Every structure is written in structure tokens, then in C-alpha cells.
PDB file of C-alpha atoms in Angstrom:
ATOM      1  CA  TRP B   1       0.000   0.000   0.000  1.00  0.00           C
ATOM      2  CA  SER B   2       1.328   3.433  -0.796  1.00  0.00           C
ATOM      3  CA  LEU B   3       0.314   7.052  -0.555  1.00  0.00           C
ATOM      4  CA  TRP B   4       1.351   9.610  -3.189  1.00  0.00           C
ATOM      5  CA  ARG B   5       1.012  13.328  -3.747  1.00  0.00           C
ATOM      6  CA  VAL B   6       0.225  14.328  -7.345  1.00  0.00           C
ATOM      7  CA  MET B   7       1.165  17.965  -7.925  1.00  0.00           C
ATOM      8  CA  LEU B   8       0.626  20.541 -10.624  1.00  0.00           C
ATOM      9  CA  HIS B   9       3.092  23.429 -10.476  1.00  0.00           C
ATOM     10  CA  THR B  10       2.358  26.700 -12.268  1.00  0.00           C
ATOM     11  CA  PRO B  11       4.189  30.023 -12.009  1.00  0.00           C
ATOM     12  CA  GLU B  12       1.478  31.411  -9.759  1.00  0.00           C
ATOM     13  CA  SER B  13       0.561  28.391  -7.619  1.00  0.00           C
ATOM     14  CA  SER B  14       0.836  24.698  -6.867  1.00  0.00           C
ATOM     15  CA  GLU B  15      -2.071  22.330  -6.477  1.00  0.00           C
ATOM     16  CA  HIS B  16      -1.977  18.789  -5.177  1.00  0.00           C
ATOM     17  CA  ARG B  17      -4.138  15.749  -4.651  1.00  0.00           C
ATOM     18  CA  ILE B  18      -3.480  12.627  -2.636  1.00  0.00           C
ATOM     19  CA  LEU B  19      -3.473   9.207  -4.296  1.00  0.00           C
ATOM     20  CA  PRO B  20      -3.704   6.022  -2.210  1.00  0.00           C
ATOM     21  CA  LEU B  21      -2.676   2.844  -4.056  1.00  0.00           C
ATOM     22  CA  PHE B  22      -2.893  -0.799  -3.168  1.00  0.00           C
ATOM     23  CA  ARG B  23      -0.889  -3.097  -5.419  1.00  0.00           C
ATOM     24  CA  HIS B  24      -1.711  -6.757  -4.854  1.00  0.00           C
ATOM     25  CA  GLU B  25       1.042  -9.364  -5.047  1.00  0.00           C
ATOM     26  CA  ASN B  26      -0.452 -10.507  -8.369  1.00  0.00           C
ATOM     27  CA  GLY B  27       0.155  -7.028  -9.826  1.00  0.00           C
ATOM     28  CA  ARG B  28      -3.407  -5.730  -9.834  1.00  0.00           C
ATOM     29  CA  VAL B  29      -4.026  -2.257  -8.436  1.00  0.00           C
ATOM     30  CA  LEU B  30      -7.106  -2.219  -6.238  1.00  0.00           C
ATOM     31  CA  ALA B  31      -8.454   1.309  -5.693  1.00  0.00           C
ATOM     32  CA  PRO B  32     -11.268   0.372  -3.256  1.00  0.00           C
ATOM     33  CA  THR B  33      -8.798  -1.608  -1.153  1.00  0.00           C
ATOM     34  CA  ALA B  34      -6.405   1.349  -1.142  1.00  0.00           C
ATOM     35  CA  ARG B  35      -9.110   3.638   0.236  1.00  0.00           C
ATOM     36  CA  PHE B  36     -10.190   0.978   2.766  1.00  0.00           C
ATOM     37  CA  VAL B  37      -6.616   0.545   4.051  1.00  0.00           C
ATOM     38  CA  TRP B  38      -6.250   4.319   4.351  1.00  0.00           C
ATOM     39  CA  ASP B  39      -9.514   4.573   6.284  1.00  0.00           C
ATOM     40  CA  GLN B  40      -8.413   1.745   8.576  1.00  0.00           C
ATOM     41  CA  MET B  41      -5.051   3.412   9.191  1.00  0.00           C
ATOM     42  CA  MET B  42      -6.797   6.633  10.168  1.00  0.00           C
ATOM     43  CA  ALA B  43      -9.170   4.798  12.509  1.00  0.00           C
ATOM     44  CA  ASP B  44      -6.577   2.503  14.095  1.00  0.00           C
ATOM     45  CA  PRO B  45      -2.881   3.292  13.586  1.00  0.00           C
ATOM     46  CA  PRO B  46      -0.974   0.343  12.161  1.00  0.00           C
ATOM     47  CA  VAL B  47       1.682  -1.607  14.022  1.00  0.00           C
ATOM     48  CA  ALA B  48       5.066  -1.946  12.307  1.00  0.00           C
ATOM     49  CA  TYR B  49       6.492  -5.456  12.398  1.00  0.00           C
ATOM     50  CA  GLY B  50       9.673  -4.801  10.446  1.00  0.00           C
ATOM     51  CA  HIS B  51      11.136  -3.234   7.371  1.00  0.00           C
ATOM     52  CA  ILE B  52      12.856  -4.201   4.158  1.00  0.00           C
ATOM     53  CA  GLU B  53      16.191  -2.928   2.913  1.00  0.00           C
ATOM     54  CA  SER B  54      18.455  -2.707  -0.112  1.00  0.00           C
ATOM     55  CA  ALA B  55      17.404  -4.391  -3.337  1.00  0.00           C
ATOM     56  CA  ALA B  56      14.113  -5.689  -1.932  1.00  0.00           C
ATOM     57  CA  ALA B  57      13.116  -2.162  -0.894  1.00  0.00           C
ATOM     58  CA  LEU B  58      14.107  -0.768  -4.289  1.00  0.00           C
ATOM     59  CA  ASP B  59      12.147  -3.494  -6.094  1.00  0.00           C
ATOM     60  CA  ALA B  60       9.061  -2.841  -3.965  1.00  0.00           C
ATOM     61  CA  PHE B  61       9.314   0.888  -4.600  1.00  0.00           C
ATOM     62  CA  GLN B  62       9.725   0.468  -8.357  1.00  0.00           C
ATOM     63  CA  LEU B  63       6.632  -1.753  -8.550  1.00  0.00           C
ATOM     64  CA  VAL B  64       4.396   0.736  -6.754  1.00  0.00           C
ATOM     65  CA  GLU B  65       5.995   3.703  -8.516  1.00  0.00           C
ATOM     66  CA  ALA B  66       5.009   2.263 -11.892  1.00  0.00           C
ATOM     67  CA  ALA B  67       1.422   1.897 -10.679  1.00  0.00           C
ATOM     68  CA  ALA B  68       1.469   5.426  -9.220  1.00  0.00           C
ATOM     69  CA  LEU B  69       2.705   6.874 -12.520  1.00  0.00           C
ATOM     70  CA  GLU B  70      -0.097   5.116 -14.373  1.00  0.00           C
ATOM     71  CA  HIS B  71      -2.897   5.989 -11.948  1.00  0.00           C
ATOM     72  CA  GLY B  72      -1.552   9.437 -11.103  1.00  0.00           C
ATOM     73  CA  GLN B  73      -1.646  10.343 -14.796  1.00  0.00           C
ATOM     74  CA  GLN B  74      -5.459  10.488 -14.735  1.00  0.00           C
ATOM     75  CA  ILE B  75      -5.441  12.775 -11.696  1.00  0.00           C
ATOM     76  CA  TYR B  76      -2.809  14.997 -13.297  1.00  0.00           C
ATOM     77  CA  GLN B  77      -4.839  15.203 -16.520  1.00  0.00           C
ATOM     78  CA  GLU B  78      -7.881  16.330 -14.510  1.00  0.00           C
ATOM     79  CA  MET B  79      -5.779  18.973 -12.773  1.00  0.00           C
ATOM     80  CA  ILE B  80      -4.239  20.224 -16.027  1.00  0.00           C
ATOM     81  CA  GLN B  81      -7.667  20.387 -17.675  1.00  0.00           C
ATOM     82  CA  ALA B  82      -9.006  22.486 -14.787  1.00  0.00           C
ATOM     83  CA  HIS B  83      -5.961  24.761 -15.109  1.00  0.00           C
ATOM     84  CA  ARG B  84      -6.485  25.137 -18.863  1.00  0.00           C
ATOM     85  CA  THR B  85     -10.171  25.916 -18.344  1.00  0.00           C
ATOM     86  CA  HIS B  86      -9.238  28.579 -15.791  1.00  0.00           C
ATOM     87  CA  MET B  87      -6.632  30.098 -18.104  1.00  0.00           C
ATOM     88  CA  GLU B  88      -9.083  30.153 -21.024  1.00  0.00           C
ATOM     89  CA  ALA B  89     -11.620  31.990 -18.864  1.00  0.00           C
ATOM     90  CA  GLU B  90      -8.899  34.500 -17.899  1.00  0.00           C
ATOM     91  CA  ARG B  91      -8.012  34.947 -21.582  1.00  0.00           C
ATOM     92  CA  GLU B  92     -11.670  35.557 -22.537  1.00  0.00           C
ATOM     93  CA  LYS B  93     -12.190  37.974 -19.655  1.00  0.00           C
ATOM     94  CA  GLY B  94      -9.058  39.923 -20.579  1.00  0.00           C
ATOM     95  CA  ALA B  95      -9.948  40.000 -24.282  1.00  0.00           C
ATOM     96  CA  TYR B  96     -13.359  41.406 -23.407  1.00  0.00           C
ATOM     97  CA  THR B  97     -11.824  44.027 -21.103  1.00  0.00           C
ATOM     98  CA  PHE B  98      -9.209  45.155 -23.630  1.00  0.00           C
ATOM     99  CA  GLY B  99     -11.863  45.272 -26.360  1.00  0.00           C
ATOM    100  CA  ALA B 100     -14.086  47.492 -24.218  1.00  0.00           C
ATOM    101  CA  ARG B 101     -11.167  49.763 -23.385  1.00  0.00           C
ATOM    102  CA  ARG B 102     -10.174  49.955 -27.065  1.00  0.00           C
ATOM    103  CA  ARG B 103     -13.720  50.928 -28.091  1.00  0.00           C
ATOM    104  CA  ALA B 104     -13.786  53.634 -25.404  1.00  0.00           C
ATOM    105  CA  VAL B 105     -10.437  55.083 -26.532  1.00  0.00           C
ATOM    106  CA  GLU B 106     -11.557  55.090 -30.184  1.00  0.00           C
ATOM    107  CA  ARG B 107     -14.580  57.265 -29.356  1.00  0.00           C
ATOM    108  CA  ILE B 108     -12.916  60.200 -27.641  1.00  0.00           C
ATOM    109  CA  GLY B 109     -10.025  62.607 -28.114  1.00  0.00           C
ATOM    110  CA  LEU B 110      -8.095  64.103 -30.957  1.00  0.00           C
ATOM    111  CA  PRO B 111      -6.740  61.667 -33.582  1.00  0.00           C
ATOM    112  CA  ALA B 112      -3.106  62.027 -32.389  1.00  0.00           C
ATOM    113  CA  VAL B 113      -4.064  61.523 -28.728  1.00  0.00           C
ATOM    114  CA  ARG B 114      -6.337  58.625 -29.656  1.00  0.00           C
ATOM    115  CA  ASP B 115      -3.520  56.944 -31.650  1.00  0.00           C
ATOM    116  CA  HIS B 116      -1.112  57.394 -28.742  1.00  0.00           C
ATOM    117  CA  ARG B 117      -3.597  55.899 -26.265  1.00  0.00           C
ATOM    118  CA  LEU B 118      -4.300  52.993 -28.627  1.00  0.00           C
ATOM    119  CA  SER B 119      -0.574  52.238 -28.944  1.00  0.00           C
ATOM    120  CA  LEU B 120      -0.215  52.295 -25.151  1.00  0.00           C
ATOM    121  CA  LEU B 121      -3.193  49.983 -24.835  1.00  0.00           C
ATOM    122  CA  ALA B 122      -1.749  47.618 -27.457  1.00  0.00           C
ATOM    123  CA  ALA B 123       1.554  47.473 -25.563  1.00  0.00           C
ATOM    124  CA  GLU B 124      -0.280  46.783 -22.311  1.00  0.00           C
ATOM    125  CA  GLU B 125      -2.281  44.016 -23.996  1.00  0.00           C
ATOM    126  CA  ARG B 126       0.912  42.412 -25.389  1.00  0.00           C
ATOM    127  CA  MET B 127       2.470  42.417 -21.920  1.00  0.00           C
ATOM    128  CA  TRP B 128      -0.706  40.941 -20.449  1.00  0.00           C
ATOM    129  CA  LEU B 129      -0.746  38.160 -23.095  1.00  0.00           C
ATOM    130  CA  GLU B 130       2.915  37.350 -22.419  1.00  0.00           C
ATOM    131  CA  GLU B 131       2.175  37.116 -18.696  1.00  0.00           C
ATOM    132  CA  LEU B 132      -0.857  34.939 -19.376  1.00  0.00           C
ATOM    133  CA  ASP B 133       1.263  32.611 -21.528  1.00  0.00           C
ATOM    134  CA  ARG B 134       3.799  32.388 -18.698  1.00  0.00           C
ATOM    135  CA  LYS B 135       1.037  31.533 -16.208  1.00  0.00           C
ATOM    136  CA  SER B 136      -0.265  28.840 -18.556  1.00  0.00           C
ATOM    137  CA  GLU B 137       2.898  26.762 -18.184  1.00  0.00           C
ATOM    138  CA  ALA B 138       2.452  23.784 -15.880  1.00  0.00           C
ATOM    139  CA  SER B 139       4.600  20.888 -14.742  1.00  0.00           C
ATOM    140  CA  PRO B 140       3.757  17.677 -12.892  1.00  0.00           C
ATOM    141  CA  GLU B 141       5.331  16.138  -9.830  1.00  0.00           C
ATOM    142  CA  LEU B 142       4.665  12.781  -8.204  1.00  0.00           C
ATOM    143  CA  VAL B 143       5.907  12.469  -4.623  1.00  0.00           C
ATOM    144  CA  PRO B 144       5.860   9.239  -2.598  1.00  0.00           C
ATOM    145  CA  LEU B 145       4.621   9.910   0.918  1.00  0.00           C
ATOM    146  CA  LEU B 146       4.337   6.441   2.404  1.00  0.00           C
ATOM    147  CA  LEU B 147       5.010   2.873   1.318  1.00  0.00           C
ATOM    148  CA  ILE B 148       4.051  -0.041   3.542  1.00  0.00           C
ATOM    149  CA  GLY B 149       3.472  -3.737   3.211  1.00  0.00           C
ATOM    150  CA  VAL B 150       0.041  -4.733   4.468  1.00  0.00           C
ATOM    151  CA  GLU B 151      -0.760  -8.113   5.941  1.00  0.00           C
ATOM    152  CA  GLY B 152      -4.270  -9.166   6.822  1.00  0.00           C
ATOM    153  CA  GLY B 153      -5.118  -9.589  10.459  1.00  0.00           C
ATOM    154  CA  GLY B 154      -6.895 -12.571  11.863  1.00  0.00           C
ATOM    155  CA  GLY B 155      -9.663 -10.374  13.179  1.00  0.00           C
ATOM    156  CA  ASN B 156      -8.892 -11.252  16.788  1.00  0.00           C
ATOM    157  CA  GLU B 157      -5.726  -9.189  17.262  1.00  0.00           C
TER     158      GLU B 157
END
């Protein structure tokens, strides 16, 4: 059983979600079991009976890491889609605002003043678009938080 943090880093923030995974000895990943084990650990802290070292620990980690990469991908895709939706809304809102400002500038003032104000507005809009493009960049991170071997209890422990 393992617990992972799936992160989405952007220039303005970081967002994360927690991913519990249970990888059975036969290789299957059992999501309901992962959530059940997590719930049980929160209700009744587990008792450690030992630990593994060296190559066995590395092998165990690599097996669950592969499953975490696969299952964390879906969570990351959901996070990136939400980020893209947010950035598209920001882009639409800004385009509307700059359009309204442009229309207002075009209606008033002498032609030379109007042209100067329009060039200033165009420069401001370019800077805003560059900043928006920078904020649109995102990168993933998958962080292992906990990896334990789970053995079933006899029910009378």
C-alpha cells in the first residue's frame, strides 16, 4: 500500500491531490482496497512489524511507482484540464476588457491623442498576453509519501 502526492506546479501556484494505491502481489491495483486501508489506518494506527532494505526495498518501490505513474496520470490530466479551463476563462475575460477599453479610446479625443492611447493599450495588452502565456505553463510532480506492506489480520488481534 502506498500514498502519493500528485502535484501541478504553475508560475502562480501549486495544487496537489493525494493518491492512495494498493498493489496486490499478483500485480493488480485495487483502488477500493487502497481507500479501505487508508480509512483503517486513520481509525486505528498500524503496528510496524519490520522493514525491508536494499534491493528488496528498491524493487518494492519500483513496482508501486510504476502503478502510481499510471494511476496518477489520470489525476494529473484532470488537474491540467481544470488549469487550462481557468486560463481560457482569464483569456476571454481579458480580451473582453481590452476590447471594451479599445472601443472607449476610439470614441474620444483628438486623432493624435487617440492613436497614442491605442498604442499604449496595445503594448499593455501584449504584456498581459505574455504574462498569461507564462502563467499557462504547468509541470507535474509525483511524490511518494508512504510505502508499507500490508498483511491481513486474523480479526482477533
